[in-house]
Amino acid sequence: MIHLENVSKVYPNGTEALKKLSLDIRPGEFVFVVGPSGAGKSTFLKLLIREEKASFGKLVVNGQDLMKMRKRKVPYLRRTMGIVFQDFRLIDKMTIYDNVAFAMRVIGTPEKAVKKRVKYVLKLVGLEGTEKRRPNELSGGEQQRVSLARALVNNPELLIADEPTGNIDPERSHEIMKMLVEINKRGTTVIIVTHEHDLVKEFGGRVIRIADGEITHDAFLPSEYHPDTPKGTDDEDETKEETV
Ligand code: ADP
């Protein structure tokens, strides 16, 4: 699903944000990416969604070679994934319904199917009844759930969330995390960048730690939610140390 081989990212100002990263993420995995501020976590996500282009190495996401991909093909890549941004990125002048429906309409989904699916995902995130409201009439936690509904609406194989609990209170964070676990159980690969150690410990799964542009830890952390590694993953090198 995701394959990185010696991937480096050097920004135009010379900052080497990622240094020869190699890793694979397989379908169905639940992955946390942790590490101190400035470690390269956001850069890693930006490479996966092709918001930034890797400088060197090999990078394949959902079967597409991102080193060779032309810019005009990027929207097609993005359609294979759902992205939850830390700052939600909802469109303020649109209703909640339209914010979620938008992602389906741009790919030409018939309105009848849009209606059915939007209703379903809003229910899934516990927001039925908010369809006619606008983002600024909702709390931060609710807005984050709208952004999650929007990320899920096209049934992506891969869900990428950048600090999805960064701007919401602890109780809501917990709820969002449970939803991400549920989505993962339904078959979507989930990658979450976070700095919240408590959530990582509680929810477990694969924990990749990046520090100074390099992977310093990559192991499966068992938890109540993730007692076992998903099928097909290789955890022979796992260390059970809790270095998150
Ligand atoms: P994190 O998400 O872990 O906080 P980032 O990926 O944002 O880390 O940043 C990694 C490094 O790359 C930092 O040193 C940061 O200052 C630098 N960096 C990030 N974005 C840019 C950019 N657009 N131009 C130059 N340097 C950048």
Coordinates of N, CA and C and ligand atoms in Angstrom, one line a residue:
M1 N 0.8 -1.2 0.0 CA 0.0 0.0 0.0 C 0.9 1.3 0.0
I2 N 1.9 1.3 0.9 CA 2.8 2.4 1.0 C 4.2 1.8 1.0
H3 N 5.1 2.2 0.1 CA 6.4 1.7 0.1 C 7.4 2.8 -0.1
L4 N 8.3 2.9 0.9 CA 9.3 4.0 0.8 C 10.7 3.3 0.8
E5 N 11.6 3.7 -0.1 CA 12.9 3.1 -0.1 C 13.9 4.3 -0.2
N6 N 14.6 4.5 0.9 CA 15.6 5.5 0.9 C 15.1 6.9 0.5
V7 N 13.9 7.2 1.0 CA 13.3 8.5 0.6 C 13.9 9.7 1.5
S8 N 14.3 10.7 0.8 CA 14.8 11.9 1.4 C 14.1 13.1 0.9
K9 N 13.9 14.1 1.8 CA 13.3 15.3 1.4 C 14.2 16.5 1.8
V10 N 14.7 17.2 0.8 CA 15.5 18.4 1.1 C 14.7 19.6 0.6
Y11 N 14.3 20.5 1.5 CA 13.6 21.7 1.1 C 14.5 22.7 0.4
P12 N 13.9 23.6 -0.4 CA 14.7 24.5 -1.2 C 15.7 25.3 -0.3
N13 N 15.4 25.5 0.9 CA 16.4 26.2 1.8 C 17.5 25.3 2.3
G14 N 17.5 24.1 1.9 CA 18.6 23.2 2.3 C 18.3 22.3 3.5
T15 N 17.2 22.5 4.1 CA 16.8 21.7 5.3 C 16.5 20.3 4.8
E16 N 17.2 19.3 5.4 CA 17.0 17.9 5.1 C 16.0 17.4 6.1
A17 N 14.7 17.4 5.8 CA 13.6 17.1 6.7 C 13.5 15.6 6.9
L18 N 13.8 14.8 5.8 CA 13.7 13.3 6.0 C 15.0 12.8 5.3
K19 N 15.6 11.8 6.0 CA 16.9 11.2 5.6 C 16.7 9.7 5.3
K20 N 16.7 9.4 4.0 CA 16.8 8.0 3.6 C 15.8 7.1 4.4
L21 N 14.5 7.5 4.4 CA 13.5 6.7 5.1 C 13.1 5.5 4.3
S22 N 13.1 4.3 4.9 CA 12.6 3.1 4.2 C 11.6 2.4 5.1
L23 N 10.4 2.2 4.6 CA 9.4 1.5 5.3 C 8.2 1.1 4.4
D24 N 7.5 0.1 4.9 CA 6.3 -0.4 4.2 C 5.1 -0.3 5.1
I25 N 4.0 0.1 4.6 CA 2.7 0.1 5.4 C 1.8 -0.8 4.6
R26 N 1.3 -1.8 5.2 CA 0.4 -2.8 4.5 C -1.1 -2.5 4.7
P27 N -1.9 -3.0 3.7 CA -3.3 -2.8 3.9 C -3.8 -3.2 5.2
G28 N -4.7 -2.4 5.9 CA -5.3 -2.8 7.1 C -4.5 -2.4 8.4
E29 N -3.3 -1.9 8.2 CA -2.6 -1.5 9.4 C -3.2 -0.2 10.1
F30 N -2.9 -0.1 11.4 CA -3.3 1.0 12.2 C -2.0 1.6 12.7
V31 N -1.6 2.8 12.2 CA -0.2 3.3 12.4 C -0.2 4.6 13.1
F32 N 0.5 4.7 14.2 CA 0.8 6.1 14.7 C 2.2 6.5 14.3
V33 N 2.3 7.8 13.9 CA 3.6 8.4 13.6 C 3.8 9.4 14.7
V34 N 4.9 9.2 15.5 CA 5.2 10.1 16.6 C 6.6 10.7 16.5
G35 N 6.9 11.6 17.4 CA 8.2 12.2 17.3 C 8.1 13.7 17.7
P36 N 9.3 14.3 18.1 CA 9.3 15.7 18.6 C 8.9 16.6 17.4
S37 N 8.6 17.8 17.8 CA 8.3 18.9 16.8 C 9.6 19.1 16.0
G38 N 9.3 19.2 14.7 CA 10.4 19.5 13.8 C 11.1 18.2 13.3
A39 N 10.6 17.0 13.7 CA 11.2 15.7 13.4 C 11.0 15.3 11.9
G40 N 10.0 15.8 11.3 CA 9.7 15.4 9.9 C 8.4 14.7 9.7
K41 N 7.5 14.7 10.7 CA 6.3 14.0 10.6 C 5.3 14.6 9.6
S42 N 5.2 15.9 9.6 CA 4.3 16.5 8.6 C 4.9 16.3 7.2
T43 N 6.2 16.5 7.1 CA 6.8 16.3 5.8 C 6.5 14.9 5.3
F44 N 6.6 13.9 6.2 CA 6.3 12.5 5.8 C 4.8 12.4 5.2
L45 N 3.9 13.0 5.9 CA 2.5 13.0 5.4 C 2.4 13.7 4.1
K46 N 3.0 14.9 4.0 CA 3.0 15.7 2.8 C 3.5 14.9 1.6
L47 N 4.5 14.1 1.8 CA 5.0 13.3 0.7 C 4.0 12.2 0.3
L48 N 3.3 11.6 1.3 CA 2.3 10.6 0.9 C 1.2 11.1 0.1
I49 N 0.8 12.4 0.4 CA -0.4 12.9 -0.3 C 0.1 13.8 -1.5
R50 N 1.4 13.8 -1.7 CA 2.0 14.6 -2.8 C 1.8 16.1 -2.7
E51 N 1.7 16.5 -1.5 CA 1.7 18.0 -1.3 C 3.1 18.5 -1.5
E52 N 4.1 17.6 -1.1 CA 5.5 17.9 -1.4 C 6.0 16.7 -2.2
K53 N 7.0 16.9 -3.0 CA 7.6 15.8 -3.7 C 8.9 15.4 -3.1
A54 N 9.1 14.1 -2.9 CA 10.4 13.6 -2.3 C 11.6 14.0 -3.2
S55 N 12.7 14.2 -2.6 CA 13.9 14.7 -3.4 C 14.6 13.5 -4.0
F56 N 14.7 12.4 -3.2 CA 15.4 11.2 -3.7 C 14.6 10.0 -3.2
G57 N 14.9 8.8 -3.8 CA 14.4 7.5 -3.3 C 13.2 7.1 -4.1
K58 N 12.6 6.0 -3.6 CA 11.4 5.4 -4.3 C 10.2 5.5 -3.4
L59 N 9.1 6.0 -3.9 CA 7.9 6.2 -3.1 C 6.7 5.7 -3.9
V60 N 6.0 4.7 -3.4 CA 4.8 4.2 -4.0 C 3.7 4.2 -3.0
V61 N 2.6 4.9 -3.4 CA 1.4 4.9 -2.6 C 0.2 4.5 -3.4
N62 N -0.6 3.5 -2.8 CA -1.8 3.0 -3.5 C -1.5 2.6 -5.0
G63 N -0.3 2.0 -5.1 CA 0.0 1.5 -6.5 C 0.6 2.5 -7.4
Q64 N 0.7 3.7 -6.9 CA 1.2 4.8 -7.8 C 2.6 5.3 -7.5
D65 N 3.4 5.4 -8.5 CA 4.8 5.8 -8.2 C 4.8 7.3 -8.1
L66 N 5.0 7.8 -6.9 CA 4.9 9.3 -6.7 C 6.1 10.0 -7.2
M67 N 7.2 9.3 -7.5 CA 8.4 10.0 -8.0 C 8.2 10.4 -9.5
K68 N 7.3 9.6 -10.2 CA 7.1 9.8 -11.6 C 5.8 10.5 -11.9
M69 N 5.0 10.7 -10.8 CA 3.7 11.2 -11.1 C 3.7 12.7 -11.5
R70 N 2.9 13.0 -12.5 CA 2.8 14.4 -12.9 C 1.8 15.1 -12.1
K71 N 2.0 16.4 -12.0 CA 1.1 17.2 -11.1 C -0.4 17.1 -11.4
R72 N -0.7 17.0 -12.6 CA -2.1 16.9 -13.0 C -2.8 15.6 -12.6
K73 N -1.9 14.6 -12.2 CA -2.5 13.3 -11.8 C -2.7 13.3 -10.3
V74 N -2.2 14.3 -9.6 CA -2.3 14.3 -8.1 C -3.7 14.2 -7.6
P75 N -4.7 14.9 -8.2 CA -6.1 14.7 -7.7 C -6.6 13.3 -7.8
Y76 N -6.1 12.5 -8.7 CA -6.5 11.1 -8.8 C -5.9 10.3 -7.6
L77 N -4.7 10.6 -7.3 CA -4.1 10.0 -6.1 C -4.9 10.3 -4.9
R78 N -5.2 11.6 -4.7 CA -5.9 12.0 -3.5 C -7.3 11.4 -3.4
R79 N -7.9 11.0 -4.5 CA -9.2 10.3 -4.4 C -9.1 8.9 -3.9
T80 N -7.9 8.4 -3.8 CA -7.8 7.0 -3.2 C -7.6 7.1 -1.7
M81 N -7.5 8.3 -1.2 CA -7.3 8.5 0.2 C -8.2 9.5 0.9
G82 N -8.4 9.4 2.2 CA -9.1 10.4 2.9 C -8.1 11.1 3.8
I83 N -8.2 12.4 3.9 CA -7.3 13.2 4.7 C -8.0 14.0 5.7
V84 N -7.5 13.9 6.9 CA -8.1 14.7 8.0 C -7.0 15.7 8.5
F85 N -7.3 17.0 8.3 CA -6.3 18.0 8.6 C -6.5 18.5 10.1
Q86 N -5.4 18.9 10.7 CA -5.5 19.4 12.0 C -6.4 20.6 12.2
D87 N -6.4 21.4 11.1 CA -7.2 22.7 11.2 C -8.5 22.5 10.4
F88 N -8.9 21.2 10.3 CA -10.2 20.9 9.7 C -10.4 21.2 8.2
R89 N -10.0 22.4 7.8 CA -10.2 22.8 6.4 C -11.6 22.6 5.8
L90 N -12.6 23.0 6.6 CA -14.0 23.0 6.1 C -14.3 24.3 5.4
I91 N -15.3 24.3 4.5 CA -15.6 25.5 3.8 C -16.8 26.2 4.5
D92 N -16.4 27.4 5.1 CA -17.4 28.0 6.0 C -18.7 28.4 5.4
K93 N -18.7 28.8 4.1 CA -20.0 29.2 3.6 C -20.9 28.1 3.1
M94 N -20.4 26.9 3.2 CA -21.2 25.7 2.8 C -21.8 25.1 4.1
T95 N -22.9 24.4 3.9 CA -23.5 23.7 5.0 C -22.7 22.4 5.3
I96 N -23.0 21.8 6.4 CA -22.3 20.6 6.8 C -22.5 19.5 5.7
Y97 N -23.8 19.4 5.3 CA -24.1 18.5 4.2 C -23.2 18.7 3.0
D98 N -23.2 20.0 2.6 CA -22.4 20.2 1.3 C -20.9 20.1 1.5
N99 N -20.4 20.4 2.7 CA -19.0 20.1 2.9 C -18.6 18.7 2.7
V100 N -19.5 17.8 3.2 CA -19.2 16.4 3.1 C -19.5 15.9 1.6
A101 N -20.6 16.4 1.1 CA -21.1 15.9 -0.3 C -20.1 16.4 -1.3
F102 N -19.4 17.5 -1.1 CA -18.5 18.1 -2.1 C -17.5 17.1 -2.7
A103 N -16.9 16.3 -1.8 CA -15.9 15.3 -2.2 C -16.5 14.3 -3.1
M104 N -17.8 14.0 -3.0 CA -18.4 13.0 -3.9 C -18.8 13.7 -5.2
R105 N -19.3 14.9 -5.1 CA -19.8 15.6 -6.3 C -18.6 15.9 -7.3
V106 N -17.4 16.2 -6.7 CA -16.3 16.5 -7.7 C -15.9 15.2 -8.5
I107 N -16.2 14.1 -8.0 CA -15.9 12.9 -8.8 C -17.2 12.4 -9.6
G108 N -18.2 13.3 -9.6 CA -19.3 13.0 -10.5 C -20.3 12.0 -10.0
T109 N -20.4 11.8 -8.7 CA -21.3 10.8 -8.1 C -22.7 11.3 -8.3
P110 N -23.7 10.5 -8.7 CA -25.0 10.9 -8.9 C -25.6 11.4 -7.5
E111 N -26.5 12.4 -7.6 CA -27.0 13.0 -6.4 C -27.7 12.1 -5.4
K112 N -28.3 11.1 -6.0 CA -29.0 10.1 -5.2 C -28.1 9.3 -4.3
A113 N -27.0 8.9 -4.9 CA -26.0 8.2 -4.2 C -25.3 9.1 -3.1
V114 N -25.1 10.3 -3.5 CA -24.4 11.3 -2.6 C -25.3 11.4 -1.3
K115 N -26.6 11.6 -1.5 CA -27.5 11.7 -0.4 C -27.4 10.6 0.6
K116 N -27.5 9.4 0.0 CA -27.5 8.2 0.8 C -26.2 8.1 1.6
R117 N -25.0 8.3 0.9 CA -23.7 8.1 1.6 C -23.5 9.2 2.6
V118 N -23.8 10.5 2.3 CA -23.6 11.6 3.3 C -24.4 11.3 4.5
K119 N -25.6 10.8 4.4 CA -26.4 10.5 5.5 C -25.7 9.5 6.4
Y120 N -25.2 8.5 5.7 CA -24.6 7.3 6.4 C -23.3 7.8 7.1
V121 N -22.4 8.6 6.5 CA -21.2 8.9 7.2 C -21.4 9.9 8.3
L122 N -22.4 10.8 8.1 CA -22.7 11.8 9.2 C -23.3 11.0 10.4
K123 N -24.0 10.0 10.2 CA -24.5 9.1 11.3 C -23.3 8.4 11.9
L124 N -22.4 7.9 11.1 CA -21.3 7.2 11.6 C -20.4 8.0 12.6
V125 N -20.3 9.3 12.3 CA -19.5 10.2 13.2 C -20.4 10.9 14.2
G126 N -21.7 10.5 14.3 CA -22.6 11.0 15.3 C -23.0 12.4 15.1
L127 N -23.2 12.8 13.8 CA -23.6 14.2 13.5 C -24.9 14.3 12.7
E128 N -25.8 13.3 12.9 CA -27.0 13.4 12.1 C -27.8 14.6 12.7
G129 N -28.5 15.3 11.9 CA -29.2 16.4 12.4 C -28.5 17.8 12.2
T130 N -27.2 17.7 11.8 CA -26.4 19.0 11.7 C -26.3 19.4 10.2
E131 N -27.0 18.6 9.3 CA -26.8 18.8 7.9 C -26.9 20.3 7.4
K132 N -27.9 21.0 8.0 CA -28.2 22.3 7.4 C -27.3 23.4 8.1
R133 N -26.6 23.0 9.1 CA -25.8 24.1 9.8 C -24.5 24.3 9.1
R134 N -23.8 25.4 9.5 CA -22.5 25.7 8.9 C -21.4 25.5 9.9
P135 N -20.2 25.2 9.4 CA -19.1 24.9 10.3 C -18.9 25.8 11.5
N136 N -19.1 27.1 11.4 CA -18.9 28.0 12.5 C -20.0 27.9 13.6
E137 N -21.0 27.1 13.3 CA -22.0 26.9 14.3 C -21.8 25.6 15.1
L138 N -20.7 25.0 14.8 CA -20.4 23.7 15.5 C -19.1 23.9 16.4
S139 N -19.0 23.0 17.4 CA -17.8 23.1 18.3 C -16.6 22.5 17.5
G140 N -15.4 22.7 18.1 CA -14.2 22.2 17.5 C -14.3 20.7 17.3
G141 N -14.8 20.0 18.3 CA -14.9 18.5 18.2 C -15.8 18.1 17.1
E142 N -16.9 18.8 17.0 CA -17.9 18.5 15.9 C -17.3 18.8 14.5
Q143 N -16.6 19.9 14.4 CA -16.0 20.2 13.2 C -15.0 19.2 12.8
Q144 N -14.3 18.7 13.8 CA -13.3 17.6 13.5 C -14.0 16.4 12.9
R145 N -15.2 16.1 13.5 CA -16.0 14.9 13.1 C -16.5 15.1 11.6
V146 N -16.8 16.4 11.3 CA -17.2 16.7 9.9 C -16.1 16.4 9.0
S147 N -14.9 16.8 9.4 CA -13.7 16.6 8.5 C -13.4 15.1 8.4
L148 N -13.7 14.4 9.5 CA -13.6 12.9 9.4 C -14.6 12.3 8.4
A149 N -15.9 12.8 8.5 CA -16.9 12.3 7.6 C -16.6 12.6 6.2
R150 N -16.0 13.8 5.9 CA -15.7 14.1 4.6 C -14.5 13.2 4.1
A151 N -13.6 12.9 5.0 CA -12.5 12.0 4.6 C -13.0 10.6 4.2
L152 N -14.1 10.2 4.9 CA -14.5 8.9 4.7 C -15.5 8.7 3.6
V153 N -16.1 9.8 3.1 CA -17.3 9.7 2.3 C -17.1 8.9 1.0
N154 N -15.8 9.0 0.4 CA -15.6 8.2 -0.8 C -15.0 6.8 -0.5
N155 N -15.2 6.4 0.7 CA -14.7 5.0 1.1 C -13.3 4.8 0.8
P156 N -12.4 5.6 1.3 CA -10.9 5.5 0.9 C -10.3 4.2 1.4
E157 N -9.3 3.7 0.7 CA -8.5 2.6 1.2 C -7.6 3.0 2.3
L158 N -7.2 4.3 2.3 CA -6.2 4.8 3.2 C -6.7 6.1 3.8
L159 N -6.6 6.2 5.1 CA -7.0 7.4 5.8 C -5.8 8.0 6.5
I160 N -5.5 9.3 6.2 CA -4.3 9.9 6.8 C -4.8 11.1 7.7
A161 N -4.4 11.1 8.9 CA -4.9 12.1 9.8 C -3.7 12.8 10.5
D162 N -3.6 14.1 10.3 CA -2.5 14.9 10.9 C -3.0 15.5 12.2
E163 N -2.5 15.1 13.3 CA -2.9 15.6 14.6 C -4.4 15.7 14.7
P164 N -5.2 14.6 14.5 CA -6.6 14.8 14.4 C -7.3 15.2 15.8
T165 N -6.5 15.1 16.8 CA -7.0 15.5 18.1 C -6.3 16.7 18.7
G166 N -5.6 17.4 17.8 CA -4.8 18.5 18.2 C -5.5 19.7 18.7
N167 N -6.7 19.9 18.1 CA -7.5 21.1 18.5 C -8.8 20.9 19.2
I168 N -8.8 19.7 19.9 CA -10.1 19.4 20.6 C -9.8 18.9 22.0
D169 N -10.8 18.9 22.8 CA -10.6 18.5 24.2 C -10.4 17.0 24.4
P170 N -9.8 16.6 25.5 CA -9.5 15.2 25.7 C -10.6 14.2 25.5
E171 N -11.8 14.5 26.0 CA -12.9 13.6 25.9 C -13.3 13.4 24.4
R172 N -13.3 14.5 23.7 CA -13.6 14.4 22.2 C -12.5 13.7 21.5
S173 N -11.3 13.9 21.9 CA -10.1 13.2 21.3 C -10.3 11.7 21.4
H174 N -10.8 11.3 22.5 CA -11.0 9.9 22.8 C -12.0 9.3 21.8
E175 N -13.1 10.1 21.6 CA -14.1 9.7 20.7 C -13.6 9.6 19.3
I176 N -12.9 10.6 18.9 CA -12.3 10.5 17.5 C -11.4 9.3 17.3
M177 N -10.6 9.0 18.3 CA -9.7 7.9 18.2 C -10.5 6.6 18.1
K178 N -11.6 6.5 18.9 CA -12.4 5.3 18.8 C -13.0 5.1 17.4
M179 N -13.4 6.2 16.8 CA -13.9 6.2 15.4 C -12.9 5.7 14.5
L180 N -11.6 6.2 14.7 CA -10.6 5.8 13.7 C -10.3 4.3 13.9
V181 N -10.4 3.8 15.1 CA -10.2 2.3 15.3 C -11.3 1.6 14.6
E182 N -12.6 2.1 14.7 CA -13.7 1.5 14.1 C -13.6 1.4 12.5
I183 N -13.1 2.6 12.0 CA -12.9 2.7 10.6 C -11.9 1.7 10.1
N184 N -10.8 1.6 10.9 CA -9.7 0.6 10.6 C -10.3 -0.8 10.6
K185 N -11.1 -1.1 11.6 CA -11.7 -2.5 11.7 C -12.6 -2.8 10.4
R186 N -13.1 -1.8 9.8 CA -13.9 -2.0 8.6 C -13.0 -2.1 7.3
G187 N -11.7 -2.1 7.5 CA -10.8 -2.4 6.4 C -9.9 -1.2 5.9
T188 N -10.1 0.0 6.4 CA -9.3 1.1 5.9 C -8.0 1.2 6.7
T189 N -6.9 1.4 5.9 CA -5.6 1.6 6.6 C -5.6 3.0 7.2
V190 N -5.1 3.1 8.4 CA -5.2 4.4 9.1 C -3.8 4.8 9.5
I191 N -3.4 6.0 9.2 CA -2.1 6.6 9.6 C -2.4 7.9 10.4
I192 N -2.0 7.9 11.6 CA -2.3 9.1 12.5 C -1.0 9.7 13.0
V193 N -0.8 11.0 12.7 CA 0.4 11.7 13.3 C -0.1 12.3 14.6
T194 N 0.6 12.1 15.7 CA 0.1 12.7 16.9 C 1.3 12.9 17.8
H195 N 1.2 13.8 18.8 CA 2.2 14.0 19.8 C 1.6 13.6 21.2
E196 N 0.4 13.0 21.2 CA -0.3 12.7 22.4 C 0.1 11.2 22.9
H197 N 1.1 11.1 23.7 CA 1.6 9.8 24.1 C 0.5 9.0 24.8
D198 N -0.4 9.6 25.6 CA -1.4 8.8 26.3 C -2.3 8.1 25.3
L199 N -2.7 8.8 24.2 CA -3.6 8.1 23.2 C -2.8 7.0 22.5
V200 N -1.6 7.2 22.3 CA -0.8 6.1 21.6 C -0.7 4.9 22.5
K201 N -0.5 5.1 23.8 CA -0.4 4.0 24.7 C -1.7 3.3 24.8
E202 N -2.8 4.1 24.9 CA -4.1 3.5 25.1 C -4.5 2.7 23.8
F203 N -4.4 3.3 22.7 CA -4.9 2.7 21.5 C -4.0 1.7 20.8
G204 N -2.7 1.9 21.0 CA -1.7 0.9 20.4 C -1.8 0.8 18.9
G205 N -1.2 -0.3 18.4 CA -1.0 -0.5 17.0 C 0.4 -0.3 16.6
R206 N 0.7 -0.1 15.4 CA 2.1 0.1 15.0 C 2.5 1.5 15.3
V207 N 3.7 1.7 16.0 CA 4.1 3.0 16.3 C 5.5 3.2 15.7
I208 N 5.5 4.3 14.8 CA 6.7 4.7 14.1 C 7.1 6.0 14.7
R209 N 8.4 6.0 15.2 CA 8.9 7.3 15.8 C 9.9 7.8 14.8
I210 N 9.7 9.1 14.5 CA 10.7 9.8 13.7 C 11.3 10.9 14.5
A211 N 12.7 10.9 14.4 CA 13.4 12.0 15.1 C 14.5 12.5 14.2
D212 N 14.6 13.8 14.0 CA 15.6 14.4 13.2 C 15.6 13.7 11.8
G213 N 14.4 13.5 11.2 CA 14.3 13.0 9.9 C 14.6 11.5 9.7
E214 N 14.8 10.8 10.8 CA 15.1 9.4 10.7 C 14.1 8.5 11.5
I215 N 13.9 7.3 11.1 CA 13.1 6.4 12.0 C 13.9 5.9 13.1
T216 N 13.5 6.1 14.3 CA 14.3 5.7 15.5 C 13.6 4.5 16.2
H217 N 12.3 4.2 15.8 CA 11.6 3.2 16.5 C 10.4 2.8 15.6
D218 N 10.2 1.5 15.4 CA 9.1 1.0 14.6 C 8.7 -0.3 15.1
A219 N 7.6 -0.4 15.9 CA 7.2 -1.6 16.5 C 5.7 -1.6 16.8
F220 N 5.2 -2.9 17.0 CA 3.8 -3.0 17.3 C 3.6 -2.9 18.8
L221 N 2.7 -2.0 19.2 CA 2.4 -1.8 20.6 C 1.0 -2.4 20.9
P222 N 1.0 -3.6 21.6 CA -0.4 -4.2 21.8 C -1.2 -3.3 22.8
S223 N -2.5 -3.4 22.6 CA -3.4 -2.6 23.5 C -4.7 -3.4 23.5
E224 N -5.6 -2.9 24.3 CA -7.0 -3.4 24.3 C -7.6 -3.3 22.9
Y225 N -7.4 -2.3 22.2 CA -8.0 -2.1 20.9 C -7.2 -2.9 19.8
H226 N -5.9 -3.0 20.0 CA -5.1 -3.7 19.0 C -4.3 -4.8 19.7
P227 N -4.9 -5.9 20.1 CA -4.2 -6.9 20.8 C -3.1 -7.7 20.0
D228 N -3.4 -7.7 18.7 CA -2.5 -8.5 17.8 C -2.1 -7.6 16.6
T229 N -1.0 -8.0 16.0 CA -0.6 -7.4 14.7 C -1.6 -7.8 13.6
P230 N -1.9 -6.9 12.7 CA -2.8 -7.4 11.6 C -2.2 -8.5 10.8
K231 N -3.0 -9.3 10.1 CA -2.5 -10.4 9.3 C -1.5 -9.9 8.2
G232 N -0.4 -10.6 8.0 CA 0.5 -10.3 6.9 C 1.5 -9.3 7.3
T233 N 1.5 -8.8 8.5 CA 2.6 -7.8 8.9 C 3.7 -8.6 9.6
D234 N 4.9 -8.1 9.4 CA 6.0 -8.8 9.9 C 6.5 -8.0 11.1
D235 N 6.4 -8.6 12.3 CA 6.8 -7.9 13.5 C 7.9 -8.6 14.2
E236 N 8.7 -9.4 13.4 CA 9.8 -10.1 14.0 C 10.8 -9.3 14.8
D237 N 11.0 -8.1 14.3 CA 12.0 -7.2 14.9 C 11.4 -6.4 16.0
E238 N 10.2 -6.7 16.3 CA 9.6 -5.8 17.3 C 10.2 -5.8 18.7
T239 N 10.3 -4.7 19.3 CA 10.8 -4.6 20.6 C 9.6 -4.1 21.4
K240 N 9.4 -4.6 22.6 CA 8.2 -4.2 23.3 C 8.4 -3.0 24.2
E241 N 9.6 -2.4 24.0 CA 9.9 -1.2 24.8 C 8.9 -0.1 24.5
E242 N 8.5 0.6 25.5 CA 7.6 1.7 25.3 C 8.4 3.0 25.2
T243 N 8.9 3.2 24.0 CA 9.7 4.4 23.8 C 9.0 5.5 23.1
V244 N 7.6 5.3 23.1 CA 6.9 6.4 22.5 C 6.8 7.6 23.5
Ligands
ADP1 P1 7.1 17.9 12.4 O1 5.8 17.7 11.6 O2 7.6 16.6 12.9 O3 7.0 19.0 13.4 P2 8.1 19.0 9.9 O4 8.0 17.9 8.9 O5 7.1 20.1 9.9 O6 8.2 18.3 11.3 O7 9.5 19.7 9.7 C1 10.8 19.0 9.6 C2 11.9 19.9 9.3 O8 11.7 20.5 8.0 C3 12.0 21.1 10.3 O9 13.3 21.4 10.5 C4 11.3 22.2 9.6 O10 11.7 23.5 10.0 C5 11.6 21.9 8.1 N1 10.6 22.4 7.2 C6 9.3 22.0 7.1 N2 8.7 22.6 6.1 C7 9.6 23.3 5.5 C8 9.6 24.2 4.3 N3 8.5 24.3 3.6 N4 10.7 24.8 4.0 C9 11.8 24.6 4.7 N5 11.9 23.8 5.8 C10 10.8 23.2 6.2

